mmCIF file of C-alpha atoms in Angstrom:
data_model
loop_
_atom_site.group_PDB
_atom_site.id
_atom_site.type_symbol
_atom_site.label_atom_id
_atom_site.label_comp_id
_atom_site.label_asym_id
_atom_site.label_seq_id
_atom_site.Cartn_x
_atom_site.Cartn_y
_atom_site.Cartn_z
ATOM 1 C CA ASN A 1 2.267 135.388 119.362
ATOM 2 C CA PHE A 2 -0.604 136.594 117.228
ATOM 3 C CA LYS A 3 -1.494 133.010 116.245
ATOM 4 C CA ILE A 4 -1.390 131.922 119.891
ATOM 5 C CA SER A 5 -3.675 134.810 120.901
ATOM 6 C CA VAL A 6 -6.162 133.938 118.161
ATOM 7 C CA CYS A 7 -6.186 130.290 119.244
ATOM 8 C CA LEU A 8 -6.728 131.226 122.867
ATOM 9 C CA LEU A 9 -9.560 133.632 121.935
ATOM 10 C CA THR A 10 -11.207 130.981 119.740
ATOM 11 C CA THR A 11 -10.977 128.410 122.525
ATOM 12 C CA PHE A 12 -12.531 130.843 125.008
ATOM 13 C CA LEU A 13 -15.396 131.719 122.655
ATOM 14 C CA LEU A 14 -16.155 128.049 121.988
ATOM 15 C CA TRP A 15 -16.128 127.321 125.723
ATOM 16 C CA SER A 16 -18.351 130.350 126.381
ATOM 17 C CA CYS A 17 -20.920 129.296 123.748
ATOM 18 C CA ASP A 18 -20.971 125.745 125.051
ATOM 19 C CA SER A 19 -21.527 127.018 128.583
ATOM 20 C CA GLN A 20 -24.464 129.137 127.446
ATOM 21 C CA GLN A 21 -26.009 126.118 125.734
ATOM 22 C CA ASN A 22 -26.215 124.202 129.008
ATOM 23 C CA THR A 23 -27.048 126.682 131.744
ATOM 24 C CA ASP A 24 -27.846 124.723 134.888
ATOM 25 C CA GLN A 25 -30.115 126.909 137.012
ATOM 26 C CA LYS A 26 -31.822 126.444 140.339
ATOM 27 C CA LEU A 27 -35.520 126.392 139.554
ATOM 28 C CA PHE A 28 -36.209 125.277 143.138
ATOM 29 C CA ASN A 29 -33.875 125.722 146.119
ATOM 30 C CA GLY A 30 -35.165 122.668 147.980
ATOM 31 C CA ASP A 31 -35.944 124.609 151.165
ATOM 32 C CA ASP A 32 -38.812 127.025 150.520
ATOM 33 C CA LEU A 33 -40.991 128.484 147.770
ATOM 34 C CA ALA A 34 -38.764 131.458 146.946
ATOM 35 C CA GLY A 35 -39.181 132.156 143.230
ATOM 36 C CA TRP A 36 -42.638 130.567 143.136
ATOM 37 C CA SER A 37 -46.127 132.026 143.675
ATOM 38 C CA ALA A 38 -49.738 130.834 143.838
ATOM 39 C CA ALA A 39 -53.192 132.395 143.975
ATOM 40 C CA ASN A 40 -53.953 130.102 146.949
ATOM 41 C CA PRO A 41 -50.699 129.557 148.875
ATOM 42 C CA LYS A 42 -52.507 127.382 151.459
ATOM 43 C CA TYR A 43 -52.250 124.386 149.147
ATOM 44 C CA TRP A 44 -48.469 124.586 148.733
ATOM 45 C CA SER A 45 -45.511 123.805 150.987
ATOM 46 C CA VAL A 46 -42.045 122.227 151.024
ATOM 47 C CA GLU A 47 -41.279 118.950 152.799
ATOM 48 C CA ASP A 48 -38.046 116.948 152.626
ATOM 49 C CA GLY A 49 -36.831 118.745 149.515
ATOM 50 C CA ALA A 50 -40.109 118.349 147.625
ATOM 51 C CA ILE A 51 -42.798 120.837 146.644
ATOM 52 C CA VAL A 52 -46.033 119.486 148.090
ATOM 53 C CA ALA A 53 -49.545 120.188 146.815
ATOM 54 C CA ASN A 54 -51.964 119.156 149.544
ATOM 55 C CA ALA A 55 -55.721 119.495 149.908
ATOM 56 C CA GLN A 56 -57.605 118.161 152.928
ATOM 57 C CA ALA A 57 -60.998 119.000 151.416
ATOM 58 C CA GLU A 58 -62.619 119.220 148.003
ATOM 59 C CA VAL A 59 -60.662 121.482 145.611
ATOM 60 C CA PRO A 60 -63.168 123.743 143.787
ATOM 61 C CA ARG A 61 -60.947 124.510 140.785
ATOM 62 C CA ASN A 62 -57.510 123.669 139.427
ATOM 63 C CA GLU A 63 -54.738 125.342 141.405
ATOM 64 C CA PHE A 64 -51.256 126.187 140.150
ATOM 65 C CA LEU A 65 -47.908 127.066 141.683
ATOM 66 C CA TRP A 66 -45.989 129.295 139.270
ATOM 67 C CA SER A 67 -42.237 129.607 138.820
ATOM 68 C CA ASP A 68 -40.874 133.103 138.202
ATOM 69 C CA THR A 69 -38.426 131.722 135.620
ATOM 70 C CA GLU A 70 -39.386 132.145 131.962
ATOM 71 C CA VAL A 71 -38.526 129.218 129.707
ATOM 72 C CA ARG A 72 -38.058 128.728 125.981
ATOM 73 C CA ASP A 73 -35.741 125.852 125.105
ATOM 74 C CA PHE A 74 -35.172 123.798 128.252
ATOM 75 C CA TYR A 75 -34.793 120.409 129.897
ATOM 76 C CA LEU A 76 -36.525 119.605 133.178
ATOM 77 C CA LYS A 77 -36.142 116.470 135.254
ATOM 78 C CA ALA A 78 -38.508 115.973 138.178
ATOM 79 C CA GLU A 79 -39.515 113.134 140.453
ATOM 80 C CA VAL A 80 -43.246 113.071 141.103
ATOM 81 C CA LEU A 81 -45.430 111.154 143.524
ATOM 82 C CA MET A 82 -49.220 111.003 143.441
ATOM 83 C CA GLU A 83 -50.617 109.483 146.608
ATOM 84 C CA ARG A 84 -53.892 108.900 144.743
ATOM 85 C CA ASN A 85 -53.082 107.625 141.254
ATOM 86 C CA GLU A 86 -56.769 107.946 140.370
ATOM 87 C CA GLY A 87 -56.392 111.710 140.684
ATOM 88 C CA ASN A 88 -54.900 114.127 138.194
ATOM 89 C CA ALA A 89 -51.989 116.569 138.197
ATOM 90 C CA GLY A 90 -49.357 117.863 135.830
ATOM 91 C CA ILE A 91 -46.406 120.074 135.018
ATOM 92 C CA GLN A 92 -47.166 123.163 132.942
ATOM 93 C CA PHE A 93 -44.453 124.591 130.699
ATOM 94 C CA ARG A 94 -44.215 127.478 128.247
ATOM 95 C CA SER A 95 -47.473 128.510 129.908
ATOM 96 C CA THR A 96 -49.023 131.809 130.960
ATOM 97 C CA LYS A 97 -51.659 132.857 133.474
ATOM 98 C CA ALA A 98 -55.083 132.888 131.866
ATOM 99 C CA ASP A 99 -56.764 135.025 134.531
ATOM 100 C CA SER A 100 -56.416 136.618 137.979
ATOM 101 C CA THR A 101 -56.972 133.274 139.735
ATOM 102 C CA GLY A 102 -53.746 131.917 138.262
ATOM 103 C CA GLN A 103 -55.349 129.444 135.869
ATOM 104 C CA ALA A 104 -52.876 128.141 133.295
ATOM 105 C CA LEU A 105 -52.880 128.451 129.532
ATOM 106 C CA GLY A 106 -50.348 126.264 127.749
ATOM 107 C CA TYR A 107 -48.619 122.907 127.542
ATOM 108 C CA GLN A 108 -49.040 120.362 130.323
ATOM 109 C CA ALA A 109 -47.118 117.143 130.892
ATOM 110 C CA ASP A 110 -50.065 115.208 132.284
ATOM 111 C CA MET A 111 -50.136 112.932 135.339
ATOM 112 C CA GLY A 112 -52.703 110.501 136.752
ATOM 113 C CA LYS A 113 -54.357 107.226 135.859
ATOM 114 C CA GLY A 114 -55.345 107.229 132.205
ATOM 115 C CA VAL A 115 -53.415 110.415 131.382
ATOM 116 C CA TRP A 116 -49.833 109.721 132.509
ATOM 117 C CA GLY A 117 -47.344 110.784 129.838
ATOM 118 C CA ARG A 118 -49.844 112.592 127.627
ATOM 119 C CA LEU A 119 -49.400 116.140 126.321
ATOM 120 C CA TYR A 120 -52.355 118.394 127.086
ATOM 121 C CA HIS A 121 -52.884 122.087 126.335
ATOM 122 C CA GLU A 122 -54.551 123.526 129.435
ATOM 123 C CA HIS A 123 -57.402 126.009 128.811
ATOM 124 C CA GLY A 124 -56.597 125.921 125.123
ATOM 125 C CA ARG A 125 -56.243 123.257 122.463
ATOM 126 C CA GLN A 126 -56.639 120.351 124.922
ATOM 127 C CA LYS A 127 -55.370 116.937 123.728
ATOM 128 C CA LEU A 128 -52.186 117.212 121.648
ATOM 129 C CA PHE A 129 -50.490 113.815 122.046
ATOM 130 C CA TRP A 130 -52.362 110.902 123.594
ATOM 131 C CA SER A 131 -50.218 107.757 123.493
ATOM 132 C CA ASP A 132 -50.194 105.430 126.529
ATOM 133 C CA ARG A 133 -46.549 104.385 126.138
ATOM 134 C CA GLY A 134 -45.414 106.688 128.947
ATOM 135 C CA GLU A 135 -48.083 105.319 131.262
ATOM 136 C CA GLN A 136 -46.795 101.807 130.689
ATOM 137 C CA ALA A 137 -43.608 102.823 132.528
ATOM 138 C CA VAL A 138 -45.389 104.332 135.567
ATOM 139 C CA LYS A 139 -45.074 102.847 139.048
ATOM 140 C CA PRO A 140 -48.444 103.736 140.682
ATOM 141 C CA GLY A 141 -48.170 105.129 144.198
ATOM 142 C CA LYS A 142 -44.389 105.475 143.956
ATOM 143 C CA TRP A 143 -41.917 108.144 142.871
ATOM 144 C CA ASN A 144 -41.715 108.425 139.080
ATOM 145 C CA THR A 145 -39.095 110.315 137.094
ATOM 146 C CA TYR A 146 -40.647 112.749 134.606
ATOM 147 C CA GLU A 147 -38.466 114.470 131.994
ATOM 148 C CA ILE A 148 -39.478 117.284 129.644
ATOM 149 C CA LEU A 149 -37.362 118.464 126.705
ATOM 150 C CA ALA A 150 -38.566 121.378 124.561
ATOM 151 C CA VAL A 151 -36.398 122.765 121.756
ATOM 152 C CA GLY A 152 -37.958 125.064 119.180
ATOM 153 C CA ASP A 153 -41.208 123.518 117.966
ATOM 154 C CA ARG A 154 -40.163 120.037 119.159
ATOM 155 C CA ILE A 155 -41.365 118.580 122.461
ATOM 156 C CA TRP A 156 -40.433 115.271 124.032
ATOM 157 C CA THR A 157 -41.180 113.805 127.446
ATOM 158 C CA ALA A 158 -40.125 110.594 129.164
ATOM 159 C CA ILE A 159 -41.296 108.690 132.235
ATOM 160 C CA ASN A 160 -38.822 106.503 134.096
ATOM 161 C CA GLY A 161 -36.522 106.605 131.079
ATOM 162 C CA ARG A 162 -39.198 105.609 128.546
ATOM 163 C CA LEU A 163 -40.134 108.020 125.766
ATOM 164 C CA ALA A 164 -43.697 109.271 126.181
ATOM 165 C CA VAL A 165 -44.346 112.353 124.022
ATOM 166 C CA ALA A 166 -42.654 113.174 120.711
ATOM 167 C CA VAL A 167 -44.399 115.998 118.881
ATOM 168 C CA ARG A 168 -43.504 118.792 116.463
ATOM 169 C CA ASP A 169 -45.934 121.628 117.147
ATOM 170 C CA THR A 170 -45.250 124.190 114.429
ATOM 171 C CA GLY A 171 -46.618 127.573 115.449
ATOM 172 C CA GLY A 172 -47.145 126.458 119.064
ATOM 173 C CA ASP A 173 -46.199 128.222 122.287
ATOM 174 C CA GLU A 174 -42.564 129.349 122.104
ATOM 175 C CA ALA A 175 -42.101 130.719 125.613
ATOM 176 C CA GLY A 176 -43.776 130.970 128.994
ATOM 177 C CA TYR A 177 -43.447 129.694 132.531
ATOM 178 C CA ILE A 178 -43.394 126.436 134.442
ATOM 179 C CA ALA A 179 -46.206 125.719 136.893
ATOM 180 C CA LEU A 180 -47.219 122.736 139.006
ATOM 181 C CA GLN A 181 -50.843 121.647 139.132
ATOM 182 C CA LEU A 182 -53.184 120.599 141.916
ATOM 183 C CA HIS A 183 -56.295 119.396 140.117
ATOM 184 C CA ALA A 184 -59.871 120.179 141.104
ATOM 185 C CA GLY A 185 -61.511 117.290 142.924
ATOM 186 C CA PRO A 186 -61.361 115.273 146.138
ATOM 187 C CA PRO A 187 -58.671 115.598 148.863
ATOM 188 C CA GLN A 188 -55.269 114.753 147.454
ATOM 189 C CA THR A 189 -51.510 115.073 147.858
ATOM 190 C CA VAL A 190 -48.985 115.405 145.044
ATOM 191 C CA ARG A 191 -45.231 115.766 145.551
ATOM 192 C CA TYR A 192 -42.760 117.261 143.089
ATOM 193 C CA ARG A 193 -38.972 117.025 143.453
ATOM 194 C CA ILE A 194 -37.124 119.209 140.932
ATOM 195 C CA LYS A 195 -33.883 117.369 140.151
ATOM 196 C CA GLU A 196 -32.426 119.176 137.132
ATOM 197 C CA PHE A 197 -33.201 122.217 135.006
ATOM 198 C CA LEU A 198 -31.216 123.316 131.935
ATOM 199 C CA LYS A 199 -31.754 126.129 129.486
ATOM 200 C CA ASN A 200 -30.716 125.575 125.851
ATOM 201 C CA PRO A 201 -30.051 121.863 126.392
ATOM 202 C CA LYS A 202 -28.610 119.240 124.100
ATOM 203 C CA VAL A 203 -31.239 117.239 122.241
ATOM 204 C CA GLU A 204 -30.999 113.874 123.970
ATOM 205 C CA LEU A 205 -33.530 111.948 126.010
ATOM 206 C CA ALA A 206 -34.373 108.371 127.015
ATOM 207 C CA GLY A 207 -31.049 107.107 125.697
ATOM 208 C CA MET A 208 -31.641 108.624 122.249
ATOM 209 C CA GLY A 209 -29.809 111.361 120.379
ATOM 210 C CA GLU A 210 -31.259 114.124 118.223
ATOM 211 C CA LYS A 211 -31.493 112.116 114.976
ATOM 212 C CA THR A 212 -33.483 109.293 116.575
ATOM 213 C CA LEU A 213 -35.672 111.663 118.575
ATOM 214 C CA ASN A 214 -36.500 113.621 115.416
ATOM 215 C CA GLU A 215 -37.577 110.407 113.718
ATOM 216 C CA LYS A 216 -40.119 109.851 116.518
ATOM 217 C CA LEU A 217 -41.850 113.221 116.055
ATOM 218 C CA GLU A 218 -45.545 113.333 115.186
ATOM 219 C CA ILE A 219 -48.051 116.082 114.417
ATOM 220 C CA PRO A 220 -50.351 117.214 117.283
ATOM 221 C CA MET A 221 -53.815 115.654 117.297
ATOM 222 C CA ASP A 222 -55.565 118.957 116.619
ATOM 223 C CA LYS A 223 -53.546 119.447 113.429
ATOM 224 C CA GLN A 224 -54.008 115.980 111.921
#
């Protein structure tokens, strides 16, 4: 009986640890902006299950919609649509508010013509990874699937299943928040559909496992 009890306890602990490693949480409920906040709420709304950033006039400065959920190691899958591909937008992660206007400081998975699939450090180190391979997978003016995987000092992103960013940023931002960007500039509309969000995820992306993904890692531009 003692051996059976030990086996059952071991099985439970293994199941419990595995469950903690893949915690599927609702970052966005699909109906309203509960759990999100912005310095200028007028730009943000929810339509047909998507978070919409909309500006009918010139946007004086970058605007951000902030999630209340802190992230460290995580996986995020979103579908994004830029009605003006010439514009600019992005998904902040492991970021913090730089000032009272809600400006972001931290990593950004960049979006827009000429910057799709790049890794930028908003209000900080700026360009970190600047390959165009993610942009080559973009469908301009259509919904595009954007994935972000951050584990420790390793960051990967993918667009429409194609690896975009693969960087090891030793000493970089370890924790922070997710935010969606509406960039300064002319009238624009950007739509974000949050499809999946996992804390402490497995290291797999774009059809590759951890070993292959590690082999793709490069040093950030500002550290080369």
